[in-house]
XYZ file of C-alpha atoms in Angstrom:
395
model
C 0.000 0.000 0.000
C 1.446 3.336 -1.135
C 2.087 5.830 1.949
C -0.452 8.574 0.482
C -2.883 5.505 1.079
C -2.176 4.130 4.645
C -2.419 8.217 5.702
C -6.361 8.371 4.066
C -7.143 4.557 5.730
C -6.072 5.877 9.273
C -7.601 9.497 8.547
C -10.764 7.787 7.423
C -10.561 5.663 10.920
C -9.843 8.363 12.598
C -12.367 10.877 11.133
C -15.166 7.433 11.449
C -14.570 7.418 15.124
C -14.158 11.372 15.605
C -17.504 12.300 13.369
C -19.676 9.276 16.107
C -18.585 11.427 18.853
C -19.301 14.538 17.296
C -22.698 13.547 16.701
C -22.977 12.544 19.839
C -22.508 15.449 21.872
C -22.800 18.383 19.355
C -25.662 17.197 17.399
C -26.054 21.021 16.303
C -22.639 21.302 14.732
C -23.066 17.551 13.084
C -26.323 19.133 10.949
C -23.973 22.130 10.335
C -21.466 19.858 8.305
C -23.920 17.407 7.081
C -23.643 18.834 3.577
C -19.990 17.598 3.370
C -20.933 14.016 3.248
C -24.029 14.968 0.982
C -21.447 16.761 -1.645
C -18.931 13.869 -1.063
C -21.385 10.703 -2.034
C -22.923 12.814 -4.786
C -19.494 13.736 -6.067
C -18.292 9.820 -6.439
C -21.759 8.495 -7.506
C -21.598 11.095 -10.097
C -18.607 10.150 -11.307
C -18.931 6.626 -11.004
C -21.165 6.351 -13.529
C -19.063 7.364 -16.327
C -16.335 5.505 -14.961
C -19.187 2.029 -14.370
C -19.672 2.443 -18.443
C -16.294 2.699 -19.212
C -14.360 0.038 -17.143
C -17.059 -2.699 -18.144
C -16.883 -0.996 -22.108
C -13.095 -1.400 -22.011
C -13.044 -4.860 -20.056
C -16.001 -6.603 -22.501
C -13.909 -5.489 -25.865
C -10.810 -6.717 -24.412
C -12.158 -9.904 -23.267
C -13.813 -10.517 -26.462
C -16.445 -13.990 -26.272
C -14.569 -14.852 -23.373
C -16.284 -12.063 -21.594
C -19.517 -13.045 -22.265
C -18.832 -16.866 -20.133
C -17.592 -14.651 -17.687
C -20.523 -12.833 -17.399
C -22.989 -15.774 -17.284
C -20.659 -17.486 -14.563
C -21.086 -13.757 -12.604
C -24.926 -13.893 -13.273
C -25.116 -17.422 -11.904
C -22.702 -16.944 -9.053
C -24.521 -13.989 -7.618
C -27.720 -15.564 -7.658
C -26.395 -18.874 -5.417
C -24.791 -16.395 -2.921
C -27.885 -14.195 -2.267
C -29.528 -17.709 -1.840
C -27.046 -19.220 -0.008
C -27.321 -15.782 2.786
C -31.059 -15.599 2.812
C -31.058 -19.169 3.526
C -28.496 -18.717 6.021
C -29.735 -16.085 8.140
C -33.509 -17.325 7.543
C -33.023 -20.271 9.572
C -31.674 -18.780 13.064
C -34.375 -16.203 12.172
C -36.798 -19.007 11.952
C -36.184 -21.105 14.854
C -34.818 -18.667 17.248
C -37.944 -16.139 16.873
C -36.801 -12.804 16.867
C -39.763 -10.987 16.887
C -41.965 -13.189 19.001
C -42.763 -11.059 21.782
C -41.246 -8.260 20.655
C -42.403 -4.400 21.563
C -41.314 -1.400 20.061
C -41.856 2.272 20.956
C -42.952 5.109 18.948
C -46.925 5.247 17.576
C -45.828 7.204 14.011
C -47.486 5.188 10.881
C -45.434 5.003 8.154
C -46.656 7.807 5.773
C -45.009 6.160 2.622
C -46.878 4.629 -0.720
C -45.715 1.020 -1.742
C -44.491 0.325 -5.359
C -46.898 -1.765 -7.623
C -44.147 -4.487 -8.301
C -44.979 -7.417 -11.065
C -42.734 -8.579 -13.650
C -43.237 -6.577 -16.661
C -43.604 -3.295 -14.228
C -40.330 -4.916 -12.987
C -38.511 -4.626 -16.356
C -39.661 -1.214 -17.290
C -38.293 0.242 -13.769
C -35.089 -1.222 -14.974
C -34.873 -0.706 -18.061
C -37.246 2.714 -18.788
C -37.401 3.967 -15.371
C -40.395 6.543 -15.252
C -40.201 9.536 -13.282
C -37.307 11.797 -12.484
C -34.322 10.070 -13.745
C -31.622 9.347 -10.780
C -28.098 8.357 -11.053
C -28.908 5.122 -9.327
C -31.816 4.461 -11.619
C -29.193 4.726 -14.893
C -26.824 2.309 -13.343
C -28.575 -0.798 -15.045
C -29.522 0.192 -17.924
C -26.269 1.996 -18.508
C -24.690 -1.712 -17.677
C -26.149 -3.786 -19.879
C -25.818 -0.838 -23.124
C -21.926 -0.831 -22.495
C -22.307 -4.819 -22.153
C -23.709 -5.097 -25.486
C -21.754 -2.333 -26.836
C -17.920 -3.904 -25.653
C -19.180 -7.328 -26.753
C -19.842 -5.955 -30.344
C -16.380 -3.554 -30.803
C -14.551 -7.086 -28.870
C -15.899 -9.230 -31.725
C -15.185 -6.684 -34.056
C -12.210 -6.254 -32.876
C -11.703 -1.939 -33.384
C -8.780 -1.416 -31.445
C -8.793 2.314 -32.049
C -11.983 2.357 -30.436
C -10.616 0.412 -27.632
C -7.859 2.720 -26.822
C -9.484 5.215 -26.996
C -12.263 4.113 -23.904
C -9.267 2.937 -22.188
C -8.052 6.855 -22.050
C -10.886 8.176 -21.342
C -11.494 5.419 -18.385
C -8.511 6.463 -16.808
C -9.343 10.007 -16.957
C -12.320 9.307 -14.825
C -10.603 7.040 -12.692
C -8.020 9.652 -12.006
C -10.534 12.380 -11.044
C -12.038 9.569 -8.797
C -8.918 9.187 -7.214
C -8.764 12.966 -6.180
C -12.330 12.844 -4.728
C -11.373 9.943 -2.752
C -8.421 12.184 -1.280
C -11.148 13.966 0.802
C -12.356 10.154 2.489
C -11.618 11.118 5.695
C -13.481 14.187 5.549
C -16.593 12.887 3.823
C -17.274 9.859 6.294
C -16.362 12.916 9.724
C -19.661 14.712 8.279
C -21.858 11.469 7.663
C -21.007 9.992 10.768
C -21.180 13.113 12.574
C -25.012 13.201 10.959
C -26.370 10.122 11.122
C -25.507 9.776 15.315
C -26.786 13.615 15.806
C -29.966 12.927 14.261
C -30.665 9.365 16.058
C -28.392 9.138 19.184
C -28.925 6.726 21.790
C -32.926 6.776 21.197
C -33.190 4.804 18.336
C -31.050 2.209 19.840
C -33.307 1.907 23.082
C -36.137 1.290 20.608
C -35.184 -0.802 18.146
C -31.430 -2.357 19.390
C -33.667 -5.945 18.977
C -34.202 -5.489 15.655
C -30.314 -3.611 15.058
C -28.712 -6.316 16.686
C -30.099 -8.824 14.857
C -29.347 -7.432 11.374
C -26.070 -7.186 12.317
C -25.575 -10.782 13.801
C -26.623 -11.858 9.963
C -24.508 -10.047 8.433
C -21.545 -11.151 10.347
C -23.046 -14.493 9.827
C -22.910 -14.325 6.348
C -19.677 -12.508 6.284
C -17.968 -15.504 7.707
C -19.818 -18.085 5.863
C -20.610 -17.341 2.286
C -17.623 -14.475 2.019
C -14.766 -15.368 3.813
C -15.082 -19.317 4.118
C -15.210 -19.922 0.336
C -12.367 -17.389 -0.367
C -9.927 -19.176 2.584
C -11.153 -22.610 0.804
C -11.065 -22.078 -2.910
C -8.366 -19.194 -3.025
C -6.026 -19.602 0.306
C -7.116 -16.241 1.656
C -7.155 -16.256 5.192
C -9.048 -14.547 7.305
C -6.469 -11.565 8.735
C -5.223 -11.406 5.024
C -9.081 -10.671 4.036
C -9.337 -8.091 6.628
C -6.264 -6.255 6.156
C -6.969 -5.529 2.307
C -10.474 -4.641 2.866
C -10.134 -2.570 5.759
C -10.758 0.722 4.287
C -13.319 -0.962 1.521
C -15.531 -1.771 4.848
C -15.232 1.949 6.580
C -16.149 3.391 3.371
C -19.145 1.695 2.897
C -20.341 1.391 6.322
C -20.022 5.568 6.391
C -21.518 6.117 2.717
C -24.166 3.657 3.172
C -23.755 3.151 -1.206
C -22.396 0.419 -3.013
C -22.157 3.205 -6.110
C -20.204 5.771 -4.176
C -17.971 2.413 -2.764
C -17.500 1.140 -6.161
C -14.373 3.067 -7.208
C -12.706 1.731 -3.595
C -14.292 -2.012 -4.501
C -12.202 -1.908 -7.725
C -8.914 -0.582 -6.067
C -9.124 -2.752 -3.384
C -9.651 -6.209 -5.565
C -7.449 -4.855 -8.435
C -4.574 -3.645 -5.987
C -5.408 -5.672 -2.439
C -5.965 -8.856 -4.161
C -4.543 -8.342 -7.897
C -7.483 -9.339 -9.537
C -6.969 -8.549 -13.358
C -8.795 -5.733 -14.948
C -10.408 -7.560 -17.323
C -12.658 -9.761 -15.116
C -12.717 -6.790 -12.319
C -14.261 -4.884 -14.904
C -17.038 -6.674 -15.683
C -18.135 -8.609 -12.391
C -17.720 -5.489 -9.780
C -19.684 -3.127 -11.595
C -22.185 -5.511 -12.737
C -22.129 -6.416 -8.582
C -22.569 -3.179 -7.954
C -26.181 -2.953 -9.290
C -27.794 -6.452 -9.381
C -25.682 -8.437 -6.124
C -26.908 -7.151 -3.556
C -26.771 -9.943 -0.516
C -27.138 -7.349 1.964
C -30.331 -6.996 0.535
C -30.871 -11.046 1.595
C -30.488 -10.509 4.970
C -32.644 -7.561 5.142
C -35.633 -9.367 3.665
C -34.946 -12.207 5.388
C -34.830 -10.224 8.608
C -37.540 -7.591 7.884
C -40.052 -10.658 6.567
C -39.759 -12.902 9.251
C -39.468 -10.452 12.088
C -42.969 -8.688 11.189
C -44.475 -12.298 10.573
C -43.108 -13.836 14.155
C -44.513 -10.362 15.951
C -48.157 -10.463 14.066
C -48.329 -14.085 14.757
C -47.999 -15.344 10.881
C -47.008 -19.209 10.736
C -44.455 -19.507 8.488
C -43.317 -22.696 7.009
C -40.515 -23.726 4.021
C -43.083 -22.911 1.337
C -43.626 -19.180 2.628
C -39.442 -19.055 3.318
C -38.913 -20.111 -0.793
C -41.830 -18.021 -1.847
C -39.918 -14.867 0.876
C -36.663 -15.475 -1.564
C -38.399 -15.994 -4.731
C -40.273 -12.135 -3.804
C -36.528 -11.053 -2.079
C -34.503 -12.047 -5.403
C -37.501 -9.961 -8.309
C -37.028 -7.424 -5.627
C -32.996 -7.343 -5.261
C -32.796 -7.338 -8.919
C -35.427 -4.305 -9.544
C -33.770 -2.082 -6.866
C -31.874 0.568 -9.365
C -34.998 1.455 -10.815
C -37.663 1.425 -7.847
C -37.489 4.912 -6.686
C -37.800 5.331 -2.712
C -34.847 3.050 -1.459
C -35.050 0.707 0.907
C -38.118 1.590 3.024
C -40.292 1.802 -0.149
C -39.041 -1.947 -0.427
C -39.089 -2.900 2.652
C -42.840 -2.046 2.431
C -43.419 -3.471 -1.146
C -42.020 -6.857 -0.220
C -44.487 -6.634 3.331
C -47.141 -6.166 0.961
C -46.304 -8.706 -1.371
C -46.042 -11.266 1.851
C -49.709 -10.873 2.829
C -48.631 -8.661 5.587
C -51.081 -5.411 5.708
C -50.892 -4.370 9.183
C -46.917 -3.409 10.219
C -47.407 0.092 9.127
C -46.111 1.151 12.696
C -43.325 -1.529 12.405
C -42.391 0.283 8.933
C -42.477 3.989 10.931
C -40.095 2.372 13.390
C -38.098 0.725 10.218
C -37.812 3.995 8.734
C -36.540 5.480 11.541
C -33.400 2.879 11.642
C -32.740 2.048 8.430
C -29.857 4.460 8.161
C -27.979 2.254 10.907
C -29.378 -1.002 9.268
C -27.983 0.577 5.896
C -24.334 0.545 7.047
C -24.276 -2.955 7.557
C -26.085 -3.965 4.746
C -24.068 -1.762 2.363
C -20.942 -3.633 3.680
C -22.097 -6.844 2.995
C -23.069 -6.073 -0.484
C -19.276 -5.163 -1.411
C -17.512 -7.861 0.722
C -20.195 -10.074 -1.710
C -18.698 -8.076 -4.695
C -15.896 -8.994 -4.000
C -15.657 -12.006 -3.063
C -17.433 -13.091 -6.542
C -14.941 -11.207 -8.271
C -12.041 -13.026 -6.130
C -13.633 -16.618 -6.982
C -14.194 -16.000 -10.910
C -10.655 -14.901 -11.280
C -9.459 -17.698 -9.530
C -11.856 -19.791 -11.811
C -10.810 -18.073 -14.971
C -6.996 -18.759 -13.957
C -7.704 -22.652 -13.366
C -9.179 -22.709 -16.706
């Protein structure tokens, strides 16, 4: 790691544990600086999307057909691990109960509409997202027009054209670079905002329900991230966790897999010398459709609400939960609303009508629930990037 780099990992530490405190006992100056953060994740999700188009342009035309298996192996490999951690986490969930019994305060109703969600509205969100047009509603479509456009120039084989993505990509990636100089200050002012505005209230009220979501995401960290990696590729754990160090303290402050993505790519291209080539195409691709922190949070959310409204729930309604969970995870760039909005959609979609207080409460904490959910969604990136090179080099 160059020296520039260790300074911004133990700034960003630093700045991570200094912005908690802040928020913490000057809540007042933590709103004061919140826009920081705001201009910091709209400066690298801005920018990422040029860069997104780009890198998996560039890697697709140099890969040439043998991109296209390396997609399909991505496609495939995501699906089993978002499987693999619902699964996981949905039998503790299951037998240990959760939410039996479980009483949370606050009486405010969640105010929020839920999407209309079937498979052909499904594809349109994704593909012709109506509405104002986000940067996070682009991502996909975006993805699969510079699939199909580096598969063509890669059969073709235009070189020029080639080259002359590749400059432009590292243009991008350069200015990336510089916005990722100011780390340290970005995750001070989103820390520093997210404790001011909740504090230790939110955890009185909801720690169940926190502590939880964060035992199945360590869960799945261990087994469906790390195990495979120390099996298949000979990466132990304290290797794993001293490359991806500053991957996991900028996600868990941005709360964005697009804002993490630049750091994803350093980290496996750099940390882990993953070629560019199959970086290229499985990270960003990760980066909009893998989503297995999504997995546990339907898992969670879904059998939580049934347990405390006294639902029965049996292996039919847990493969129907993941059958709703994985439309769901894959619609999510063009659903406008975030989380809560499908959080509430996949309620809906479950039979359950009457958690509209659970859903005020879910609001509330999804910012905290966020952090660890964004983390596992890179260390997932990752790892499926780690596994198909390793694939691609036994091949």
């Amino acid at each position: 790691m160059k020296v520039r780099d260790r300074i911004v990992s133990w700034a960003t530490l630093l700045c991570f544990v200094a912005g908690a405190a802040l928020g913490l006992i000057r809540p007042d100056w933590a709103q004061r600086i919140a826009f920081v953060g705001t201009a910091y994740v709209t400066a690298l999700k801005y920018l990422a999307l040029p860069a997104l188009i780009l890198s998996v342009f560039s890697a697709v035309g140099k890969g040439g057909k043998t991109a296209a298996g390396v997609l399909v192996r991505a496609l495939v490999l995501f699906v089993a691990m978002f499987s693999a951690t619902f699964l996981l986490c949905a039998i503790p969930y299951t037998v240990l109960s959760p939410g039996k019994g479980f009483r949370f305060m606050g009486e405010t109703a969640w105010a929020g509409e839920k999407a209309s969600v079937t498979l052909g509205s499904v594809l349109q969100n994704i593909f012709s997202p109506g509405g104002k047009i986000t940067v996070n509603a682009l991502y996909f479509p975006c993805l699969i027009a510079a699939l199909a456009a580096g598969l063509i120039v890669g059969w073709c084989k235009l070189e020029r054209l080639q080259k002359g993505a590749a400059k432009l990509e590292r243009f991008f990636m350069k200015l990336l670079s510089c916005v990722m100089l100011t780390t340290p200050l970005g995750v001070l002012s989103l820390m520093a905002a997210c404790t001011g505005t909740f504090g230790f209230e939110v955890l009185r009220t909801s720690g169940v329900y926190v502590a939880w979501a964060y035992g199945g995401c360590l869960l799945a960290l261990a087994a469906v991230m790390i195990l495979p990696l120390w099996t298949f590729c000979g990466v132990k754990p304290g290797q794993y966790f001293s490359r991806t160090g500053r991957l996991f303290l900028t996600a868990l402050s941005t709360c964005s897999s697009a804002a993490t993505l630049p750091e994803t790519m350093r980290t496996c291209r750099e940390g882990f010398g993953v070629s560019d080539e199959i970086t290229g195409i499985v990270v960003p691709l990760g980066c909009t459709v893998h989503m297995c922190g999504g997995a546990v949070s339907f898992s969670l959310l879904g059998l939580f609400v049934m347990q405390m409204t006294g639902q029965p729930v049996s292996l039919g309604t847990l493969f129907t939960m993941l059958l709703f969970a994985l439309l769901l995870n894959m619609a999510a760039p063009g659903i406008p609303g975030g989380g809560i909005v499908l959080g509430a959609t996949y309620l809906g979609m479950l039979g359950v009508e009457n958690a509209v207080l659970f859903l005020g409460m879910y609001a509330g904490i999804y910012r905290l629930l966020d952090m660890a959910y964004t983390s596992l969604n890179v260390a997932g990136d990752v790892t499926a990037n780690l596994l198909i090179d390793r694939w691609e080099k036994k091949r």
